[in-house]
């Protein structure tokens, strides 16, 4: 007799559907989908007969606790700041948890309590983080078993429009908050390069971008550092590595355009009186005149002022940047959607103009590059590459590569095949190998090469 398994899914966002689809294949899995807005949970539930939709306010600890207590495992796809509340409830009621988020200090505080409760709290099992960990650890453990050393680990990942749909000046489209994407550009990157720790402040991040040699010349990719890569000497057990860089991929031209926007102040969250919701209507042309400090509002005068302020005469991407600003509407008489700050006013326009169209698709590209010293002292370069396209009318590549690994990890926990306790991430072959095996059965995996 097959035991019924009760699964709680907190969150019904765009990565949830592939996760539910994977778990719903087994009739013994009874899935409850919880969302702040009941209609969102119901919309997802309707696609999968046998699932149940409920409403849950994630700020209500008692409501979360009551739901967690009724299920065998809780999948938390809500904003990461709330995961600790879910883990707290899971520890109390001895229930397992799965998230796709990085382990935060607040989550790690429950590590010992989770071990004492005998529960698995599996995290970082989507994409970036997730699939990247699985194949990084796989190769690193292989190299170490063979007596080799890892000298360099360089990894870049990006979720982008497919080339034919990268039809705007950013070469980018939003599947999540435009504000979140832009504010991430202000983060400081920290990494290890040739034995030295390098820090790149937010303002210099776009200048640090380099063209990537991926072995796929059809893609004009550039990459820049993503947050702090320095803990990965310990996380990946590579104390011998002299270079450790994890970064973000964009299409060429993105960084130059963003840099010009940064110089003009478009990442500023400061409130501006003329952009407040109750201020008089104002056109983009008038906003840009204030930004560059001129009374002239002709397109020619505004372009000249931007060229001077951003030093574009010496920039190879000058025409592309100005075309982009024209596309956004900077030189037009279109009234802006006033949201208080330059950043939020700009985001209102981007959200309108940079969504995926009905027949457009995204792609995910992830590549690890390993520079290795073999046991005999010779040098070897290996790569692991994931290239996944979204399906028109189906799931996006990002939803698939986040949702499916999450579903697989959840099933392994339910089946008693993932039994390590505590607050975990996929950092060992014991955890990773069963996940990789099932992931590759779904047609998702990284292609490994020795160059």
Short mmCIF file of C-alpha atoms in Angstrom, two decimals, residues 15-348:
data_model
loop_
_atom_site.label_atom_id
_atom_site.label_comp_id
_atom_site.label_asym_id
_atom_site.label_seq_id
_atom_site.Cartn_x
_atom_site.Cartn_y
_atom_site.Cartn_z
CA UNK A 15 8.60 28.90 -11.02
CA UNK A 16 5.95 27.01 -9.03
CA UNK A 17 4.14 25.28 -11.95
CA UNK A 18 7.03 23.02 -13.14
CA UNK A 19 7.62 22.03 -9.52
CA UNK A 20 3.94 21.11 -9.01
CA UNK A 21 3.81 19.28 -12.34
CA UNK A 22 6.77 17.09 -11.34
CA UNK A 23 5.30 16.22 -7.93
CA UNK A 24 1.74 15.75 -9.19
CA UNK A 25 2.84 12.79 -11.35
CA UNK A 26 2.62 10.58 -8.27
CA UNK A 27 -1.01 10.15 -7.19
CA UNK A 28 0.02 9.62 -3.56
CA UNK A 29 1.34 13.21 -3.46
CA UNK A 30 -1.41 15.49 -2.14
CA UNK A 31 -0.40 19.10 -2.81
CA UNK A 32 -1.73 22.22 -1.10
CA UNK A 33 -0.90 25.47 -2.90
CA UNK A 34 -0.88 28.49 -0.58
CA UNK A 35 -0.70 32.10 -1.73
CA UNK A 36 -1.49 35.46 -0.16
CA UNK A 37 -4.12 35.98 -2.85
CA UNK A 38 -6.42 32.97 -3.06
CA UNK A 39 -7.14 33.58 -6.76
CA UNK A 40 -3.41 33.14 -7.58
CA UNK A 41 -3.32 29.79 -5.79
CA UNK A 42 -6.57 28.75 -7.50
CA UNK A 43 -5.23 29.69 -10.94
CA UNK A 44 -2.28 27.32 -10.44
CA UNK A 45 -4.38 24.62 -8.77
CA UNK A 46 -6.81 24.49 -11.73
CA UNK A 47 -3.97 23.26 -13.95
CA UNK A 48 -3.31 20.26 -11.73
CA UNK A 49 -6.36 18.17 -10.72
CA UNK A 50 -6.12 16.90 -7.18
CA UNK A 51 -4.30 19.93 -5.80
CA UNK A 52 -5.92 22.24 -3.26
CA UNK A 53 -5.69 26.06 -3.12
CA UNK A 54 -5.68 28.03 0.12
CA UNK A 55 -4.99 31.60 1.17
CA UNK A 56 -2.14 32.34 3.58
CA UNK A 57 -0.61 35.61 4.76
CA UNK A 58 3.14 35.00 4.98
CA UNK A 59 3.50 37.64 7.67
CA UNK A 60 1.15 35.64 9.92
CA UNK A 61 3.41 33.20 11.80
CA UNK A 62 0.50 31.28 13.31
CA UNK A 63 -1.12 30.76 9.90
CA UNK A 64 2.16 29.45 8.47
CA UNK A 65 2.67 27.19 11.50
CA UNK A 66 -0.83 25.73 11.20
CA UNK A 67 -0.28 24.89 7.52
CA UNK A 68 3.22 23.46 8.03
CA UNK A 69 1.93 21.24 10.87
CA UNK A 70 -0.61 19.59 8.53
CA UNK A 71 1.93 18.50 5.88
CA UNK A 72 4.97 16.22 5.56
CA UNK A 73 7.11 18.76 3.70
CA UNK A 74 6.88 22.49 3.04
CA UNK A 75 8.27 23.95 -0.20
CA UNK A 76 8.95 27.63 0.42
CA UNK A 77 8.91 29.68 -2.79
CA UNK A 78 8.00 32.90 -0.98
CA UNK A 79 10.52 35.80 -0.63
CA UNK A 80 13.66 34.55 1.14
CA UNK A 81 13.21 36.89 4.12
CA UNK A 82 10.29 34.67 5.24
CA UNK A 83 12.03 31.28 4.99
CA UNK A 84 13.25 31.42 8.61
CA UNK A 85 9.62 31.60 9.79
CA UNK A 86 8.79 28.49 7.80
CA UNK A 87 11.84 26.65 9.18
CA UNK A 88 10.94 27.69 12.73
CA UNK A 89 7.47 26.12 12.32
CA UNK A 90 8.97 23.03 10.65
CA UNK A 91 11.41 22.47 13.52
CA UNK A 92 8.58 22.73 16.05
CA UNK A 93 6.42 20.17 14.22
CA UNK A 94 9.29 18.00 12.87
CA UNK A 95 8.47 18.63 9.19
CA UNK A 96 10.91 18.84 6.26
CA UNK A 97 11.49 21.99 4.18
CA UNK A 98 12.76 22.68 0.65
CA UNK A 99 13.69 26.12 -0.73
CA UNK A 100 15.48 27.32 -3.87
CA UNK A 101 17.09 30.27 -2.04
CA UNK A 102 20.61 30.85 -0.77
CA UNK A 103 21.01 29.93 2.90
CA UNK A 104 20.80 33.20 4.84
CA UNK A 105 22.26 33.74 8.33
CA UNK A 106 18.68 33.80 9.70
CA UNK A 107 18.02 30.37 8.15
CA UNK A 108 21.36 28.97 9.33
CA UNK A 109 20.47 29.82 12.91
CA UNK A 110 18.09 26.84 12.82
CA UNK A 111 20.75 24.34 11.69
CA UNK A 112 21.27 22.67 15.08
CA UNK A 113 17.56 22.82 15.92
CA UNK A 114 16.78 21.10 12.60
CA UNK A 115 19.34 18.38 13.36
CA UNK A 116 17.88 17.92 16.83
CA UNK A 117 14.39 17.63 15.30
CA UNK A 118 15.71 15.13 12.74
CA UNK A 119 14.46 17.16 9.77
CA UNK A 120 15.91 17.99 6.36
CA UNK A 121 15.93 21.66 5.35
CA UNK A 122 17.15 21.51 1.74
CA UNK A 123 18.03 24.84 0.09
CA UNK A 124 19.76 26.29 -2.99
CA UNK A 125 18.17 23.71 -5.28
CA UNK A 126 16.92 25.65 -8.29
CA UNK A 127 19.22 27.47 -10.65
CA UNK A 128 21.83 29.90 -9.50
CA UNK A 129 21.81 28.50 -6.92
CA UNK A 130 21.20 24.82 -7.60
CA UNK A 131 22.19 23.15 -10.85
CA UNK A 132 25.41 25.20 -10.78
CA UNK A 133 26.35 23.63 -7.41
CA UNK A 134 25.52 20.09 -8.57
CA UNK A 135 27.98 20.09 -11.46
CA UNK A 136 30.66 22.23 -9.82
CA UNK A 137 30.91 19.82 -6.89
CA UNK A 138 30.78 16.82 -9.27
CA UNK A 139 33.84 17.94 -11.24
CA UNK A 140 35.75 19.18 -8.19
CA UNK A 141 35.26 15.86 -6.38
CA UNK A 142 36.36 13.97 -9.53
CA UNK A 143 39.54 16.07 -9.78
CA UNK A 144 40.36 15.55 -6.11
CA UNK A 145 39.75 11.78 -6.31
CA UNK A 146 42.20 11.62 -9.22
CA UNK A 147 44.85 13.44 -7.15
CA UNK A 148 44.53 16.74 -9.02
CA UNK A 149 44.18 20.34 -7.84
CA UNK A 150 41.73 22.99 -8.95
CA UNK A 151 43.68 26.15 -9.79
CA UNK A 152 40.81 28.27 -11.17
CA UNK A 153 37.03 28.05 -10.94
CA UNK A 154 35.18 30.56 -13.12
CA UNK A 155 31.40 30.34 -13.46
CA UNK A 156 28.92 32.61 -15.22
CA UNK A 157 25.14 32.26 -15.41
CA UNK A 158 22.37 34.33 -16.92
CA UNK A 159 18.68 34.23 -17.73
CA UNK A 160 18.12 36.17 -20.96
CA UNK A 161 15.76 36.49 -23.89
CA UNK A 162 16.58 34.07 -26.71
CA UNK A 163 18.73 35.92 -29.31
CA UNK A 164 15.79 36.48 -31.67
CA UNK A 165 13.79 38.06 -28.83
CA UNK A 166 16.58 40.26 -27.43
CA UNK A 167 14.98 43.08 -29.41
CA UNK A 168 15.59 46.06 -27.14
CA UNK A 169 18.65 48.13 -26.16
CA UNK A 170 19.27 46.15 -22.97
CA UNK A 171 19.07 42.77 -24.71
CA UNK A 172 17.07 41.86 -21.62
CA UNK A 173 13.48 41.28 -20.56
CA UNK A 174 11.85 41.09 -17.15
CA UNK A 175 10.36 37.92 -15.80
CA UNK A 176 10.53 39.44 -12.32
CA UNK A 177 10.74 42.90 -10.75
CA UNK A 178 12.49 45.50 -12.92
CA UNK A 179 13.39 47.30 -9.71
CA UNK A 180 15.07 44.18 -8.32
CA UNK A 181 17.09 43.69 -11.51
CA UNK A 182 18.31 47.30 -11.55
CA UNK A 183 19.10 47.50 -7.83
CA UNK A 184 21.19 44.32 -8.14
CA UNK A 185 23.47 46.35 -10.42
CA UNK A 186 24.47 48.41 -7.38
CA UNK A 187 25.76 45.39 -5.44
CA UNK A 188 29.47 45.08 -4.73
CA UNK A 189 31.19 42.08 -6.32
CA UNK A 190 33.95 40.29 -4.44
CA UNK A 191 36.05 37.45 -5.82
CA UNK A 192 39.46 35.79 -5.70
CA UNK A 193 41.77 36.43 -8.67
CA UNK A 194 45.34 35.15 -8.84
CA UNK A 195 45.44 34.68 -5.08
CA UNK A 196 44.16 38.17 -4.24
CA UNK A 197 40.71 39.26 -3.10
CA UNK A 198 39.24 41.81 -5.54
CA UNK A 199 36.32 44.07 -4.65
CA UNK A 200 34.39 45.95 -7.31
CA UNK A 201 32.02 48.59 -5.96
CA UNK A 202 28.56 48.91 -7.47
CA UNK A 203 29.42 52.02 -9.48
CA UNK A 204 32.39 50.27 -11.14
CA UNK A 205 30.62 46.94 -11.68
CA UNK A 206 29.58 47.66 -15.28
CA UNK A 207 33.13 48.76 -16.15
CA UNK A 208 34.45 45.42 -14.90
CA UNK A 209 32.42 43.38 -17.43
CA UNK A 210 34.49 41.26 -19.81
CA UNK A 211 33.65 39.44 -23.03
CA UNK A 212 33.24 35.73 -22.31
CA UNK A 213 34.90 32.98 -24.30
CA UNK A 214 32.23 30.31 -23.92
CA UNK A 215 32.95 28.22 -27.01
CA UNK A 216 29.62 29.43 -28.44
CA UNK A 217 30.65 32.30 -30.77
CA UNK A 218 27.03 32.86 -31.80
CA UNK A 219 26.37 34.43 -28.40
CA UNK A 220 27.86 37.88 -27.72
CA UNK A 221 28.08 37.39 -23.96
CA UNK A 222 29.76 39.57 -21.34
CA UNK A 223 30.07 38.78 -17.65
CA UNK A 224 30.62 40.60 -14.37
CA UNK A 225 31.02 39.46 -10.77
CA UNK A 226 27.96 38.45 -8.76
CA UNK A 227 28.07 39.38 -5.07
CA UNK A 228 30.64 37.53 -2.93
CA UNK A 229 32.44 34.54 -4.47
CA UNK A 230 35.09 34.27 -1.75
CA UNK A 231 33.25 31.77 0.53
CA UNK A 232 33.35 29.17 -2.24
CA UNK A 233 36.87 28.03 -1.38
CA UNK A 234 35.25 26.45 1.69
CA UNK A 235 31.79 25.72 0.25
CA UNK A 236 33.29 23.82 -2.71
CA UNK A 237 36.29 22.50 -0.74
CA UNK A 238 38.88 24.10 -3.05
CA UNK A 239 41.36 25.82 -0.68
CA UNK A 240 44.04 25.35 -3.37
CA UNK A 241 42.23 27.56 -5.92
CA UNK A 242 43.91 30.86 -6.80
CA UNK A 243 40.95 32.23 -8.76
CA UNK A 244 37.27 31.81 -7.83
CA UNK A 245 34.76 33.94 -9.72
CA UNK A 246 30.99 33.47 -9.94
CA UNK A 247 29.30 36.00 -12.17
CA UNK A 248 26.32 37.14 -14.19
CA UNK A 249 25.92 36.91 -17.99
CA UNK A 250 24.39 39.60 -20.18
CA UNK A 251 24.48 40.35 -23.90
CA UNK A 252 27.17 42.77 -25.11
CA UNK A 253 25.95 46.38 -24.91
CA UNK A 254 23.92 45.90 -21.71
CA UNK A 255 26.70 47.12 -19.42
CA UNK A 256 27.55 50.21 -21.48
CA UNK A 257 23.88 51.24 -21.61
CA UNK A 258 23.45 50.69 -17.86
CA UNK A 259 26.63 52.64 -17.11
CA UNK A 260 25.24 55.66 -18.97
CA UNK A 261 21.99 55.35 -17.00
CA UNK A 262 23.95 55.19 -13.73
CA UNK A 263 25.86 58.38 -14.66
CA UNK A 264 22.54 60.10 -15.39
CA UNK A 265 21.19 59.04 -11.99
CA UNK A 266 18.56 56.51 -13.08
CA UNK A 267 19.43 54.10 -10.27
CA UNK A 268 18.70 56.79 -7.67
CA UNK A 269 15.98 56.02 -5.13
CA UNK A 270 15.89 59.64 -3.93
CA UNK A 271 12.45 61.23 -4.04
CA UNK A 272 12.07 64.04 -6.58
CA UNK A 273 9.25 66.58 -6.18
CA UNK A 274 8.50 66.73 -9.91
CA UNK A 275 8.11 62.92 -10.00
CA UNK A 276 5.69 62.60 -7.09
CA UNK A 277 2.30 61.09 -7.88
CA UNK A 278 0.46 64.37 -7.23
CA UNK A 279 2.89 66.58 -9.20
CA UNK A 280 1.79 68.04 -12.56
CA UNK A 281 2.12 65.80 -15.61
CA UNK A 282 5.65 65.82 -17.03
CA UNK A 283 7.06 64.42 -20.28
CA UNK A 284 10.21 62.34 -20.68
CA UNK A 285 11.77 65.23 -22.58
CA UNK A 286 11.26 67.52 -19.58
CA UNK A 287 12.54 64.90 -17.13
CA UNK A 288 15.74 64.41 -19.13
CA UNK A 289 16.29 68.20 -19.31
CA UNK A 290 16.28 68.25 -15.48
CA UNK A 291 18.57 65.20 -15.35
CA UNK A 292 21.22 66.81 -17.56
CA UNK A 293 20.70 70.34 -16.16
CA UNK A 294 19.54 72.23 -19.22
CA UNK A 295 16.56 74.39 -20.17
CA UNK A 296 16.73 73.15 -23.75
CA UNK A 297 14.26 70.36 -24.48
CA UNK A 298 14.84 69.66 -28.17
CA UNK A 299 15.95 66.09 -28.93
CA UNK A 300 19.21 67.42 -30.40
CA UNK A 301 20.05 69.50 -27.33
CA UNK A 302 19.23 66.65 -24.94
CA UNK A 303 21.33 64.17 -26.92
CA UNK A 304 24.27 66.59 -26.96
CA UNK A 305 24.00 67.07 -23.19
CA UNK A 306 23.87 63.29 -22.61
CA UNK A 307 26.87 62.72 -24.89
CA UNK A 308 28.85 65.29 -22.89
CA UNK A 309 27.74 64.10 -19.43
CA UNK A 310 28.35 60.40 -20.20
CA UNK A 311 31.49 60.98 -22.31
CA UNK A 312 29.96 59.02 -25.18
CA UNK A 313 32.15 60.50 -27.91
CA UNK A 314 34.85 58.04 -26.78
CA UNK A 315 32.46 55.10 -26.44
CA UNK A 316 32.25 52.40 -29.13
CA UNK A 317 28.61 51.85 -28.12
CA UNK A 318 27.58 55.50 -28.53
CA UNK A 319 25.03 54.90 -31.31
CA UNK A 320 23.56 51.87 -29.52
CA UNK A 321 23.20 53.81 -26.25
CA UNK A 322 21.50 56.79 -27.92
CA UNK A 323 19.23 54.48 -29.95
CA UNK A 324 18.31 52.81 -26.67
CA UNK A 325 17.45 56.08 -24.98
CA UNK A 326 15.32 57.02 -27.96
CA UNK A 327 13.58 53.62 -27.74
CA UNK A 328 12.83 54.12 -24.03
CA UNK A 329 11.29 57.49 -24.98
CA UNK A 330 13.76 59.91 -23.37
CA UNK A 331 13.46 62.44 -26.22
CA UNK A 332 9.68 62.18 -26.61
CA UNK A 333 6.63 64.08 -25.40
CA UNK A 334 5.24 60.94 -23.76
CA UNK A 335 4.16 61.64 -20.18
CA UNK A 336 6.08 59.59 -17.60
CA UNK A 337 4.39 57.40 -14.97
CA UNK A 338 5.42 59.36 -11.86
CA UNK A 339 6.54 57.07 -9.03
CA UNK A 340 8.52 59.44 -6.82
CA UNK A 341 12.12 58.62 -7.73
CA UNK A 342 14.02 58.40 -11.01
CA UNK A 343 14.55 54.67 -10.46
CA UNK A 344 10.88 53.86 -9.92
CA UNK A 345 9.67 56.19 -12.68
CA UNK A 346 12.13 54.53 -15.07
CA UNK A 347 11.00 51.05 -13.93
CA UNK A 348 7.37 51.94 -14.75
#
